[in-house]
CSV table of C-alpha atoms and ligand atoms in Angstrom, one decimal:
chain,number,residue,atom,x,y,z
A,1,UNK,CA,17.3,47.0,200.6
A,2,UNK,CA,21.0,46.5,201.4
A,3,UNK,CA,23.8,48.9,200.6
A,4,UNK,CA,25.0,46.9,197.6
A,5,UNK,CA,21.6,47.0,196.0
A,6,UNK,CA,21.1,50.7,196.8
A,7,UNK,CA,24.5,51.6,195.3
A,8,UNK,CA,23.7,49.7,192.1
A,9,UNK,CA,20.2,51.3,191.9
A,10,UNK,CA,21.5,54.8,192.4
A,11,UNK,CA,24.4,54.3,189.9
A,12,UNK,CA,21.9,53.3,187.3
A,13,UNK,CA,20.0,56.5,187.8
A,14,UNK,CA,22.9,58.9,188.3
A,15,UNK,CA,22.0,59.6,192.0
A,16,UNK,CA,25.0,57.9,193.7
A,17,UNK,CA,25.8,61.0,195.7
A,18,UNK,CA,22.9,60.1,198.0
A,19,UNK,CA,25.2,57.6,199.7
A,20,UNK,CA,28.1,60.0,199.8
A,21,UNK,CA,28.0,60.3,203.6
A,22,UNK,CA,26.9,56.7,204.3
A,23,UNK,CA,30.1,55.7,206.1
A,24,UNK,CA,29.7,58.5,208.5
A,25,UNK,CA,26.2,57.5,209.6
A,26,UNK,CA,25.1,55.6,212.6
A,27,UNK,CA,23.6,52.1,212.0
A,28,UNK,CA,20.1,53.5,212.7
A,29,UNK,CA,20.7,56.4,210.3
A,30,UNK,CA,22.0,54.0,207.6
A,31,UNK,CA,18.9,51.9,207.9
A,32,UNK,CA,16.7,54.9,207.7
A,33,UNK,CA,18.4,56.2,204.6
A,34,UNK,CA,18.3,52.8,202.8
A,35,UNK,CA,14.5,52.7,203.6
A,36,UNK,CA,14.0,56.1,202.1
A,37,UNK,CA,15.9,55.1,199.0
A,38,UNK,CA,13.9,51.9,198.7
A,39,UNK,CA,10.7,53.9,198.6
A,40,UNK,CA,11.6,56.1,195.7
A,41,UNK,CA,10.5,55.2,192.2
A,42,UNK,CA,13.7,56.1,190.3
A,43,UNK,CA,12.3,55.1,186.9
A,44,UNK,CA,9.5,57.5,187.3
A,45,UNK,CA,11.9,60.2,188.6
A,46,UNK,CA,14.1,59.8,185.5
A,47,UNK,CA,11.1,60.7,183.3
A,48,UNK,CA,10.1,63.6,185.6
A,49,UNK,CA,13.6,65.0,185.7
A,50,UNK,CA,13.9,64.9,181.9
A,51,UNK,CA,10.5,66.5,181.5
A,52,UNK,CA,10.2,69.0,184.3
A,53,UNK,CA,13.6,69.6,185.9
A,54,UNK,CA,16.0,69.8,183.0
A,55,UNK,CA,13.3,71.3,180.9
A,56,UNK,CA,10.7,73.9,181.7
A,57,UNK,CA,7.6,72.6,179.9
A,58,UNK,CA,5.1,75.1,178.6
A,59,UNK,CA,1.6,73.8,178.5
A,60,UNK,CA,0.2,73.9,175.0
A,61,UNK,CA,-3.1,75.6,175.0
A,62,UNK,CA,-5.9,75.2,172.5
A,63,UNK,CA,-9.0,77.3,172.1
A,64,UNK,CA,-9.8,78.9,175.5
A,65,UNK,CA,-13.3,80.0,176.3
A,66,UNK,CA,-15.3,80.8,179.5
A,67,UNK,CA,-17.1,77.9,181.2
A,68,UNK,CA,-20.9,77.6,181.7
A,69,UNK,CA,-21.5,78.6,185.3
A,70,UNK,CA,-24.5,77.9,187.5
A,71,UNK,CA,-25.0,81.5,188.7
A,72,UNK,CA,-25.5,82.5,192.3
A,73,UNK,CA,-28.4,84.8,191.4
A,74,UNK,CA,-30.6,84.4,188.4
A,75,UNK,CA,-33.9,85.6,187.0
A,76,UNK,CA,-34.1,82.5,184.8
A,77,UNK,CA,-37.1,80.6,186.1
A,78,UNK,CA,-35.9,77.2,184.8
A,79,UNK,CA,-32.5,77.7,186.6
A,80,UNK,CA,-34.2,78.8,189.8
A,81,UNK,CA,-36.3,75.6,189.7
A,82,UNK,CA,-33.3,73.5,188.9
A,83,UNK,CA,-31.4,74.9,191.8
A,84,UNK,CA,-34.4,74.2,194.1
A,85,UNK,CA,-34.5,70.6,192.9
A,86,UNK,CA,-30.8,70.2,193.2
A,87,UNK,CA,-30.8,71.4,196.8
A,88,UNK,CA,-33.5,68.9,197.7
A,89,UNK,CA,-31.5,66.1,195.9
A,90,UNK,CA,-28.3,67.1,197.7
A,91,UNK,CA,-30.1,66.9,201.0
A,92,UNK,CA,-31.4,63.4,200.0
A,93,UNK,CA,-27.9,62.2,199.1
A,94,UNK,CA,-26.5,63.5,202.4
A,95,UNK,CA,-29.3,61.9,204.3
A,96,UNK,CA,-28.7,58.6,202.5
A,97,UNK,CA,-25.0,58.5,203.6
A,98,UNK,CA,-23.7,58.9,200.1
A,99,UNK,CA,-21.4,61.9,200.9
A,100,UNK,CA,-18.0,62.1,202.6
A,101,UNK,CA,-16.0,65.1,203.6
A,102,UNK,CA,-12.4,65.3,202.6
A,103,UNK,CA,-9.9,67.9,203.9
A,104,UNK,CA,-6.5,68.1,202.4
A,105,UNK,CA,-4.1,69.2,205.2
A,106,UNK,CA,-0.8,67.9,204.0
A,107,UNK,CA,0.7,71.3,203.0
A,108,UNK,CA,3.7,72.9,204.6
A,109,UNK,CA,2.1,76.2,205.3
A,110,UNK,CA,5.4,78.0,204.8
A,111,UNK,CA,3.8,81.4,204.1
A,112,UNK,CA,1.8,81.4,207.3
A,113,UNK,CA,4.7,80.2,209.4
A,114,UNK,CA,2.6,78.6,212.1
A,115,UNK,CA,4.3,76.0,214.2
A,116,UNK,CA,2.3,72.8,213.7
A,117,UNK,CA,-0.4,71.6,211.3
A,118,UNK,CA,-2.4,74.5,209.9
A,119,UNK,CA,-5.7,72.7,210.9
A,120,UNK,CA,-4.7,73.2,214.6
A,121,UNK,CA,-4.5,77.0,214.2
A,122,UNK,CA,-7.0,78.9,216.4
A,123,UNK,CA,-9.0,80.6,213.6
A,124,UNK,CA,-12.3,82.0,214.9
A,125,UNK,CA,-12.9,85.5,216.2
A,126,UNK,CA,-14.4,84.7,219.7
A,127,UNK,CA,-13.8,81.1,220.7
A,128,UNK,CA,-10.5,80.8,218.8
A,129,UNK,CA,-11.6,77.4,217.5
A,130,UNK,CA,-9.0,75.4,215.5
A,131,UNK,CA,-9.9,74.9,211.9
A,132,UNK,CA,-10.3,71.2,212.4
A,133,UNK,CA,-12.9,71.9,215.0
A,134,UNK,CA,-14.9,74.1,212.7
A,135,UNK,CA,-15.1,71.4,210.1
A,136,UNK,CA,-15.9,68.7,212.6
A,137,UNK,CA,-18.8,70.8,214.1
A,138,UNK,CA,-20.2,71.3,210.6
A,139,UNK,CA,-20.3,67.6,210.2
A,140,UNK,CA,-21.9,67.1,213.6
A,141,UNK,CA,-24.5,69.6,212.5
A,142,UNK,CA,-25.1,67.8,209.2
A,143,UNK,CA,-25.3,64.4,211.0
A,144,UNK,CA,-27.9,65.8,213.4
A,145,UNK,CA,-29.9,67.7,210.7
A,146,UNK,CA,-30.0,64.7,208.3
A,147,UNK,CA,-29.9,61.9,210.8
A,148,UNK,CA,-26.9,60.4,209.1
A,149,UNK,CA,-23.1,60.0,209.3
A,150,UNK,CA,-20.9,62.0,207.0
A,151,UNK,CA,-17.4,60.5,207.5
A,152,UNK,CA,-14.4,62.8,207.6
A,153,UNK,CA,-11.2,61.9,205.7
A,154,UNK,CA,-8.2,64.0,206.6
A,155,UNK,CA,-5.1,64.0,204.4
A,156,UNK,CA,-1.8,64.7,206.2
A,157,UNK,CA,1.8,64.5,205.1
A,158,UNK,CA,4.7,62.6,206.8
A,159,UNK,CA,5.8,65.9,208.4
A,160,UNK,CA,2.5,66.6,210.2
A,161,UNK,CA,0.7,63.2,210.4
A,162,UNK,CA,1.5,62.3,214.0
A,163,UNK,CA,0.7,65.8,215.2
A,164,UNK,CA,-2.6,65.9,213.4
A,165,UNK,CA,-3.8,62.6,214.7
A,166,UNK,CA,-2.8,63.4,218.2
A,167,UNK,CA,-4.6,66.7,218.0
A,168,UNK,CA,-7.8,65.0,217.1
A,169,UNK,CA,-7.3,62.4,219.7
A,170,UNK,CA,-6.6,65.0,222.5
A,171,UNK,CA,-9.7,66.8,221.6
A,172,UNK,CA,-12.0,63.7,221.5
A,173,UNK,CA,-12.3,64.0,217.7
A,174,UNK,CA,-14.4,67.2,218.4
A,175,UNK,CA,-17.4,65.0,219.1
A,176,UNK,CA,-17.2,62.9,216.0
A,177,UNK,CA,-17.0,59.1,216.4
A,178,UNK,CA,-13.4,58.1,216.2
A,179,UNK,CA,-14.4,55.4,213.7
A,180,UNK,CA,-15.8,58.1,211.4
A,181,UNK,CA,-12.5,60.0,211.1
A,182,UNK,CA,-10.0,58.5,208.7
A,183,UNK,CA,-6.5,59.8,208.3
A,184,UNK,CA,-4.4,59.2,205.2
A,185,UNK,CA,-0.8,60.3,204.5
A,186,UNK,CA,0.0,61.7,201.2
A,187,UNK,CA,3.1,60.9,199.1
A,188,UNK,CA,6.3,62.8,198.9
A,189,UNK,CA,8.6,64.0,196.1
A,190,UNK,CA,12.3,64.8,196.4
A,191,UNK,CA,13.6,68.2,195.6
A,192,UNK,CA,16.2,68.4,192.9
A,193,UNK,CA,19.1,70.7,192.0
A,194,UNK,CA,18.9,72.3,188.6
A,195,UNK,CA,20.9,69.4,187.2
A,196,UNK,CA,18.3,66.9,188.3
A,197,UNK,CA,20.3,65.6,191.3
A,198,UNK,CA,18.2,64.8,194.3
A,199,UNK,CA,19.0,67.0,197.2
A,200,UNK,CA,20.0,65.7,200.7
A,201,UNK,CA,18.3,67.4,203.6
A,202,UNK,CA,21.0,66.0,205.9
A,203,UNK,CA,23.8,63.5,205.4
A,204,UNK,CA,21.3,60.7,206.1
A,205,UNK,CA,18.1,61.9,204.6
A,206,UNK,CA,16.6,63.0,201.2
A,207,UNK,CA,15.0,66.4,200.9
A,208,UNK,CA,11.4,65.3,200.5
A,209,UNK,CA,8.3,67.4,200.5
A,210,UNK,CA,4.6,66.6,200.0
A,211,UNK,CA,3.7,65.9,196.3
A,212,UNK,CA,0.9,68.5,196.1
A,213,UNK,CA,-2.8,68.4,196.7
A,214,UNK,CA,-3.1,66.4,193.5
A,215,UNK,CA,-1.4,63.6,195.4
A,216,UNK,CA,-4.6,63.3,197.4
A,217,UNK,CA,-6.2,61.2,194.7
A,218,UNK,CA,-3.5,58.5,194.8
A,219,UNK,CA,-3.4,58.8,198.6
A,220,UNK,CA,-7.2,58.1,198.8
A,221,UNK,CA,-6.6,54.9,196.8
A,222,UNK,CA,-3.4,53.7,198.5
A,223,UNK,CA,-4.6,54.3,202.0
A,224,UNK,CA,-7.7,52.3,201.6
A,225,UNK,CA,-9.9,55.4,202.0
A,226,UNK,CA,-11.7,54.7,198.7
A,227,UNK,CA,-12.4,51.2,199.7
A,228,UNK,CA,-13.6,52.4,203.1
A,229,UNK,CA,-15.9,54.9,201.3
A,230,UNK,CA,-17.3,52.2,199.1
A,231,UNK,CA,-18.0,49.9,202.1
A,232,UNK,CA,-20.0,52.8,203.6
A,233,UNK,CA,-22.0,53.5,200.5
A,234,UNK,CA,-20.3,56.8,199.9
A,235,UNK,CA,-20.6,58.0,196.3
A,236,UNK,CA,-19.5,61.6,196.4
A,237,UNK,CA,-16.4,63.2,198.0
A,238,UNK,CA,-16.7,66.8,199.2
A,239,UNK,CA,-13.2,68.1,198.8
A,240,UNK,CA,-11.8,71.2,200.5
A,241,UNK,CA,-8.6,72.8,201.8
A,242,UNK,CA,-7.7,73.2,205.4
A,243,UNK,CA,-7.2,76.9,205.3
A,244,UNK,CA,-10.6,78.4,204.6
A,245,UNK,CA,-12.8,78.9,207.8
A,246,UNK,CA,-15.8,80.0,205.6
A,247,UNK,CA,-15.9,76.7,203.7
A,248,UNK,CA,-19.3,74.9,203.6
A,249,UNK,CA,-18.1,71.4,204.2
A,250,UNK,CA,-21.2,69.7,202.9
A,251,UNK,CA,-23.3,71.9,200.7
A,252,UNK,CA,-26.6,70.4,199.5
A,253,UNK,CA,-26.8,72.7,196.5
A,254,UNK,CA,-23.4,71.8,195.2
A,255,UNK,CA,-23.8,68.1,195.9
A,256,UNK,CA,-27.3,68.1,194.3
A,257,UNK,CA,-26.2,69.9,191.1
A,258,UNK,CA,-23.3,67.5,190.7
A,259,UNK,CA,-25.5,64.5,191.3
A,260,UNK,CA,-28.3,65.7,189.0
A,261,UNK,CA,-25.9,66.3,186.1
A,262,UNK,CA,-24.1,63.0,186.8
A,263,UNK,CA,-20.9,65.0,186.9
A,264,UNK,CA,-17.6,63.3,187.7
A,265,UNK,CA,-15.9,66.3,189.2
A,266,UNK,CA,-17.3,69.8,190.0
A,267,UNK,CA,-15.8,73.1,191.0
A,268,UNK,CA,-16.9,76.2,193.0
A,269,UNK,CA,-15.9,79.5,191.6
A,270,UNK,CA,-16.4,83.2,192.4
A,271,UNK,CA,-16.1,86.3,190.4
A,272,UNK,CA,-12.5,87.5,190.4
A,273,UNK,CA,-11.9,90.9,192.1
A,274,UNK,CA,-9.7,92.0,189.3
A,275,UNK,CA,-8.3,90.5,186.1
A,276,UNK,CA,-5.0,89.4,187.5
A,277,UNK,CA,-6.2,88.2,190.9
A,278,UNK,CA,-4.1,85.3,192.1
A,279,UNK,CA,-6.8,82.7,191.7
A,280,UNK,CA,-6.8,79.9,189.1
A,281,UNK,CA,-9.1,80.6,186.1
A,282,UNK,CA,-11.7,78.1,185.4
A,283,UNK,CA,-11.9,78.0,181.6
A,284,UNK,CA,-12.8,75.6,178.9
A,285,UNK,CA,-9.8,74.5,176.8
A,286,UNK,CA,-10.6,72.5,173.7
A,287,UNK,CA,-14.0,71.5,175.1
A,288,UNK,CA,-12.6,70.4,178.5
A,289,UNK,CA,-13.1,72.3,181.8
A,290,UNK,CA,-9.6,73.3,182.9
A,291,UNK,CA,-8.0,75.5,185.5
A,292,UNK,CA,-5.4,77.8,184.2
A,293,UNK,CA,-3.2,79.1,186.9
A,294,UNK,CA,-3.1,82.9,187.2
A,295,UNK,CA,0.6,82.9,186.3
A,296,UNK,CA,-0.2,81.0,183.1
A,297,UNK,CA,-3.2,82.9,181.9
A,298,UNK,CA,-2.5,85.1,178.9
A,299,UNK,CA,-2.9,88.7,180.2
A,300,UNK,CA,-4.9,89.8,177.2
A,301,UNK,CA,-7.5,87.1,177.9
A,302,UNK,CA,-7.5,87.8,181.6
A,303,UNK,CA,-8.3,91.4,180.9
A,304,UNK,CA,-10.9,90.8,178.2
A,305,UNK,CA,-14.4,92.2,179.0
A,306,UNK,CA,-17.9,91.4,177.6
A,307,UNK,CA,-20.2,93.9,176.0
A,308,UNK,CA,-21.7,94.8,179.4
A,309,UNK,CA,-18.3,95.5,180.9
A,310,UNK,CA,-17.8,92.3,183.0
A,311,UNK,CA,-14.6,90.2,182.9
A,312,UNK,CA,-15.1,87.5,180.2
A,313,UNK,CA,-12.9,85.1,182.3
A,314,UNK,CA,-14.2,85.9,185.7
A,315,UNK,CA,-14.5,82.4,187.2
A,316,UNK,CA,-11.9,82.1,190.0
A,317,UNK,CA,-11.3,78.7,191.4
A,318,UNK,CA,-11.5,78.4,195.2
A,319,UNK,CA,-10.4,74.8,195.5
A,320,UNK,CA,-13.7,73.4,196.6
A,321,UNK,CA,-14.7,70.4,194.6
A,322,UNK,CA,-17.1,67.4,194.5
A,323,UNK,CA,-15.5,64.3,193.1
A,324,UNK,CA,-17.4,61.1,192.3
A,325,UNK,CA,-15.8,58.1,194.1
A,326,UNK,CA,-15.9,55.9,190.9
A,327,UNK,CA,-14.1,58.8,189.0
A,328,UNK,CA,-11.3,58.8,191.6
A,329,UNK,CA,-11.2,55.0,191.4
A,330,UNK,CA,-10.9,55.0,187.7
A,331,UNK,CA,-8.2,57.7,187.7
A,332,UNK,CA,-6.0,55.9,190.3
A,333,UNK,CA,-6.7,52.3,189.4
A,334,UNK,CA,-4.4,51.8,186.4
A,335,UNK,CA,-1.5,50.6,188.5
A,336,UNK,CA,0.9,52.9,186.7
A,337,UNK,CA,1.3,56.7,187.1
A,338,UNK,CA,-1.8,58.7,187.5
A,339,UNK,CA,-2.5,60.9,184.5
A,340,UNK,CA,-2.1,64.3,186.3
A,341,UNK,CA,0.7,66.5,185.1
A,342,UNK,CA,3.3,67.8,187.4
A,343,UNK,CA,4.0,71.5,188.1
A,344,UNK,CA,7.5,72.8,188.5
A,345,UNK,CA,8.5,75.5,191.0
A,346,UNK,CA,12.0,76.9,191.7
A,347,UNK,CA,12.3,77.1,195.5
A,348,UNK,CA,14.7,77.7,198.3
A,349,UNK,CA,15.4,74.3,199.9
A,350,UNK,CA,17.8,73.9,202.8
A,351,UNK,CA,20.2,71.0,202.2
A,352,UNK,CA,23.7,69.7,202.6
A,353,UNK,CA,26.3,70.3,199.8
A,354,UNK,CA,28.8,67.8,198.4
A,355,UNK,CA,31.1,68.4,201.4
A,356,UNK,CA,28.4,67.8,203.9
A,357,UNK,CA,28.1,71.5,204.8
A,358,UNK,CA,24.6,72.9,205.6
A,359,UNK,CA,23.3,75.3,202.9
A,360,UNK,CA,20.6,77.9,203.8
A,361,UNK,CA,19.9,79.4,200.3
A,362,UNK,CA,18.8,83.0,199.9
A,363,UNK,CA,17.9,82.4,196.2
A,364,UNK,CA,16.0,79.4,194.7
A,365,UNK,CA,18.4,76.5,194.5
A,366,UNK,CA,16.0,73.7,193.8
A,367,UNK,CA,13.1,72.4,191.8
A,368,UNK,CA,10.1,71.1,193.5
A,369,UNK,CA,7.4,69.1,191.7
A,370,UNK,CA,3.7,69.0,192.7
A,371,UNK,CA,0.5,67.7,191.3
A,372,UNK,CA,-2.6,69.9,191.6
A,373,UNK,CA,-6.1,68.4,192.1
A,374,UNK,CA,-7.8,70.7,189.7
A,375,UNK,CA,-5.8,69.0,186.9
A,376,UNK,CA,-8.4,66.2,187.2
A,377,UNK,CA,-11.1,68.5,185.9
A,378,UNK,CA,-10.3,68.0,182.2
A,379,UNK,CA,-10.3,64.3,182.7
A,380,UNK,CA,-13.9,64.3,183.9
A,381,UNK,CA,-16.6,63.6,181.4
A,382,UNK,CA,-18.9,66.1,183.0
A,383,UNK,CA,-18.2,69.0,185.2
A,384,UNK,CA,-20.5,71.4,187.1
A,385,UNK,CA,-19.2,74.9,187.8
A,386,UNK,CA,-21.1,76.6,190.6
A,387,UNK,CA,-20.7,80.3,191.4
A,388,UNK,CA,-20.7,81.4,195.0
A,389,UNK,CA,-20.2,84.5,197.0
A,390,UNK,CA,-16.7,85.3,198.3
A,391,UNK,CA,-18.3,86.9,201.5
A,392,UNK,CA,-20.1,83.6,202.1
A,393,UNK,CA,-17.6,80.9,201.4
A,394,UNK,CA,-14.0,82.1,200.9
A,395,UNK,CA,-11.5,83.7,203.1
A,396,UNK,CA,-8.4,81.6,203.3
A,397,UNK,CA,-5.6,81.9,205.8
A,398,UNK,CA,-2.4,81.7,203.7
A,399,UNK,CA,-0.2,84.6,204.8
A,400,UNK,CA,1.2,85.9,208.1
A,401,UNK,CA,-0.2,89.3,207.5
A,402,UNK,CA,-2.1,91.4,204.9
A,403,UNK,CA,-4.4,89.8,202.4
A,404,UNK,CA,-5.5,86.2,203.0
A,405,UNK,CA,-4.1,86.3,206.6
A,406,UNK,CA,-5.7,85.3,209.9
A,407,UNK,CA,-6.6,89.0,210.5
A,408,UNK,CA,-8.4,89.3,207.2
A,409,UNK,CA,-10.2,86.0,207.7
A,410,UNK,CA,-11.3,86.9,211.2
A,411,UNK,CA,-12.7,90.2,209.7
A,412,UNK,CA,-14.6,88.2,207.0
A,413,UNK,CA,-15.9,85.7,209.5
A,414,UNK,CA,-17.4,88.5,211.7
A,415,UNK,CA,-18.8,90.2,208.6
A,416,UNK,CA,-20.6,87.0,207.5
A,417,UNK,CA,-22.0,86.4,211.0
A,418,UNK,CA,-23.3,89.9,211.1
A,419,UNK,CA,-24.9,89.6,207.7
A,420,UNK,CA,-26.7,86.4,208.7
A,421,UNK,CA,-27.9,87.9,211.9
A,422,UNK,CA,-29.2,91.0,210.1
A,423,UNK,CA,-31.0,88.8,207.6
A,424,UNK,CA,-32.6,87.1,210.6
A,425,UNK,CA,-33.8,90.5,211.9
A,426,UNK,CA,-31.2,91.0,214.6
A,427,UNK,CA,-29.7,94.5,215.1
A,428,UNK,CA,-25.9,94.5,214.7
A,429,UNK,CA,-23.9,97.6,215.7
A,430,UNK,CA,-21.9,99.2,212.9
A,431,UNK,CA,-19.6,102.1,212.9
A,432,UNK,CA,-19.8,105.2,210.7
A,433,UNK,CA,-18.1,103.3,207.9
A,434,UNK,CA,-20.6,100.5,208.1
A,435,UNK,CA,-18.0,98.1,209.6
A,436,UNK,CA,-19.3,95.7,212.2
A,437,UNK,CA,-18.6,97.2,215.6
A,438,UNK,CA,-18.5,93.9,217.7
A,439,UNK,CA,-16.7,90.5,217.7
A,440,UNK,CA,-19.4,88.0,216.6
A,441,UNK,CA,-19.1,84.3,216.0
A,442,UNK,CA,-21.8,81.9,215.0
A,443,UNK,CA,-20.9,78.2,215.8
A,444,UNK,CA,-21.7,75.6,213.1
A,445,UNK,CA,-23.9,73.8,215.6
A,446,UNK,CA,-26.2,76.8,215.6
A,447,UNK,CA,-26.3,77.5,211.9
A,448,UNK,CA,-24.3,77.0,208.7
A,449,UNK,CA,-26.1,79.6,206.5
A,450,UNK,CA,-28.3,82.6,206.7
A,451,UNK,CA,-31.2,80.4,205.9
A,452,UNK,CA,-30.5,78.0,208.7
A,453,UNK,CA,-30.2,80.8,211.2
A,454,UNK,CA,-33.4,82.5,210.0
A,455,UNK,CA,-35.3,79.2,210.1
A,456,UNK,CA,-34.5,78.8,213.9
A,457,UNK,CA,-36.5,81.9,214.8
A,458,UNK,CA,-35.1,81.8,218.4
A,459,UNK,CA,-31.9,83.7,218.0
A,460,UNK,CA,-32.3,87.3,219.2
A,461,UNK,CA,-29.1,88.4,221.0
A,462,UNK,CA,-28.5,92.0,222.1
A,463,UNK,CA,-25.2,93.0,220.7
A,464,UNK,CA,-23.5,96.0,222.2
A,465,UNK,CA,-21.1,98.2,220.3
A,466,UNK,CA,-17.6,97.0,221.1
A,467,UNK,CA,-19.1,93.8,222.6
A,468,UNK,CA,-18.1,90.1,222.1
A,469,UNK,CA,-20.8,87.6,221.3
A,470,UNK,CA,-20.6,83.8,220.7
A,471,UNK,CA,-23.7,82.1,219.4
A,472,UNK,CA,-23.4,78.3,219.3
B,1,UTP,P1,-1.2,75.7,199.5
B,1,UTP,O1,-1.1,75.8,198.1
B,1,UTP,O2,-1.8,77.0,200.2
B,1,UTP,O3,0.1,75.3,200.1
B,1,UTP,O4,-2.2,74.5,199.8
B,1,UTP,P2,0.6,75.1,201.7
B,1,UTP,O5,1.7,74.1,201.7
B,1,UTP,O6,-0.6,74.9,202.6
B,1,UTP,O7,1.2,76.6,202.0
B,1,UTP,P3,2.5,77.3,201.5
B,1,UTP,O8,2.3,77.5,200.1
B,1,UTP,O9,3.6,76.5,202.0
B,1,UTP,O10,2.4,78.6,202.3
B,1,UTP,C1,-3.5,74.6,199.6
B,1,UTP,C2,-4.2,73.4,200.4
B,1,UTP,O11,-3.7,72.2,199.9
B,1,UTP,C3,-3.1,71.4,200.9
B,1,UTP,C4,-2.8,72.4,202.0
B,1,UTP,O12,-2.7,71.7,203.2
B,1,UTP,C5,-3.9,73.3,201.9
B,1,UTP,O13,-5.1,72.8,202.5
B,1,UTP,N1,-1.9,70.7,200.4
B,1,UTP,C6,-1.0,71.4,199.7
B,1,UTP,C7,-1.7,69.4,200.7
B,1,UTP,O14,-2.6,68.8,201.3
B,1,UTP,N2,-0.6,68.8,200.2
B,1,UTP,C8,0.3,69.4,199.5
B,1,UTP,O15,1.3,68.7,199.1
B,1,UTP,C9,0.1,70.7,199.2
């Protein structure tokens, strides 16, 4: 796109300030800016600005009820049988190569503040393995156990794509075949001021940020990942976030339940710790499974209890999903905009002002728009909601300290390892408060569940109080 075309385009959409410093740019910077402008869909932005930036849409809600959940523990014989059959079916699908793993790792990780992609963060208690290595080792274990290949799809964003790919390359793809690891870059969205003007990050560049994990669905299509999956015979996508070291990357039970019910998208949940816990609420709204963000959940509903004193809306979403490939193909195949809504957030975005001066805001100065993957749930004809245990599958690393930090996650990893060992008959030292009194790590190549560990029968370490033990 040349400067004349760019000027005309921007004038049509009221964004001509983006070229305000054009004359001051070097030839290379000019080219880069024009390329950025050419990539923006301004017609779409006009609609989004009117709907989400200049207005603050409230989502109309219909009748809200709790979802049917496959429970973690049950005395119901039929349900126990169903879960047994589902586990076997899930194993069969994995064995047949019908399952792919998909990690979304395009986020900016601003709360954690780690330099570099979050997946490179050393995140285990003893070996300090990076998150990406943990996931890769789970796949190596699944490949070995089921004599198959579970391909790994890694979504990055423009800001961390090069670093992510080179990290995998430097580490030999952690033992996976290079051809079985597929990287895809997600789309971006500009940040706007409160009048709907796109912000400039510098005189020669738009303030762009990743378009949310909901952007992963379009990215799967545009990158050719869906086509790659189809050519491999992959039917189901096991979706997870990069920040949870306890995630079970391929879970036969979850996969099997989804397959058995011919679901299009499924969700794992756990009982919320307290009514207003900052987890999305999995609900049914007008007959459709829907995640209502904690900030949007009416407080009276969040606090409602059942006759036996439990929270009526207890299903907290932990962002672990199975998606059927044909479902993602259908959602993203229309050629136009995908049907997911956008979410508006007022944020602090560093930028340059109209005089070209750098602005480091102390208060929110911008609107960012993101899509969320869970908004695909109401579009699915059938959804399975599976309950799991927090201690087994969820301890994300979001913050630099406190709750959901590396420290809390390390603690939870040790606690889970200790529980698995104790269930296998190993003595684990504990202090007077019952806390595990050693640093223990179980590598995915040894076991990925208490059952897998117990089934080995050959793991019998002596763990000293205050000691450090790696079992892998
Ligand atoms: P978070 O909501 O925790 O956001 O993402 P974040 O960007 O990682 O962290 P903060 O909010 O800036 O501190 C949850 C998951 O979704 C991915 C993240 O990489 C993480 O795995 N994600 C998020 C994307 O892949 N793309 C996005 O645009 C946003």
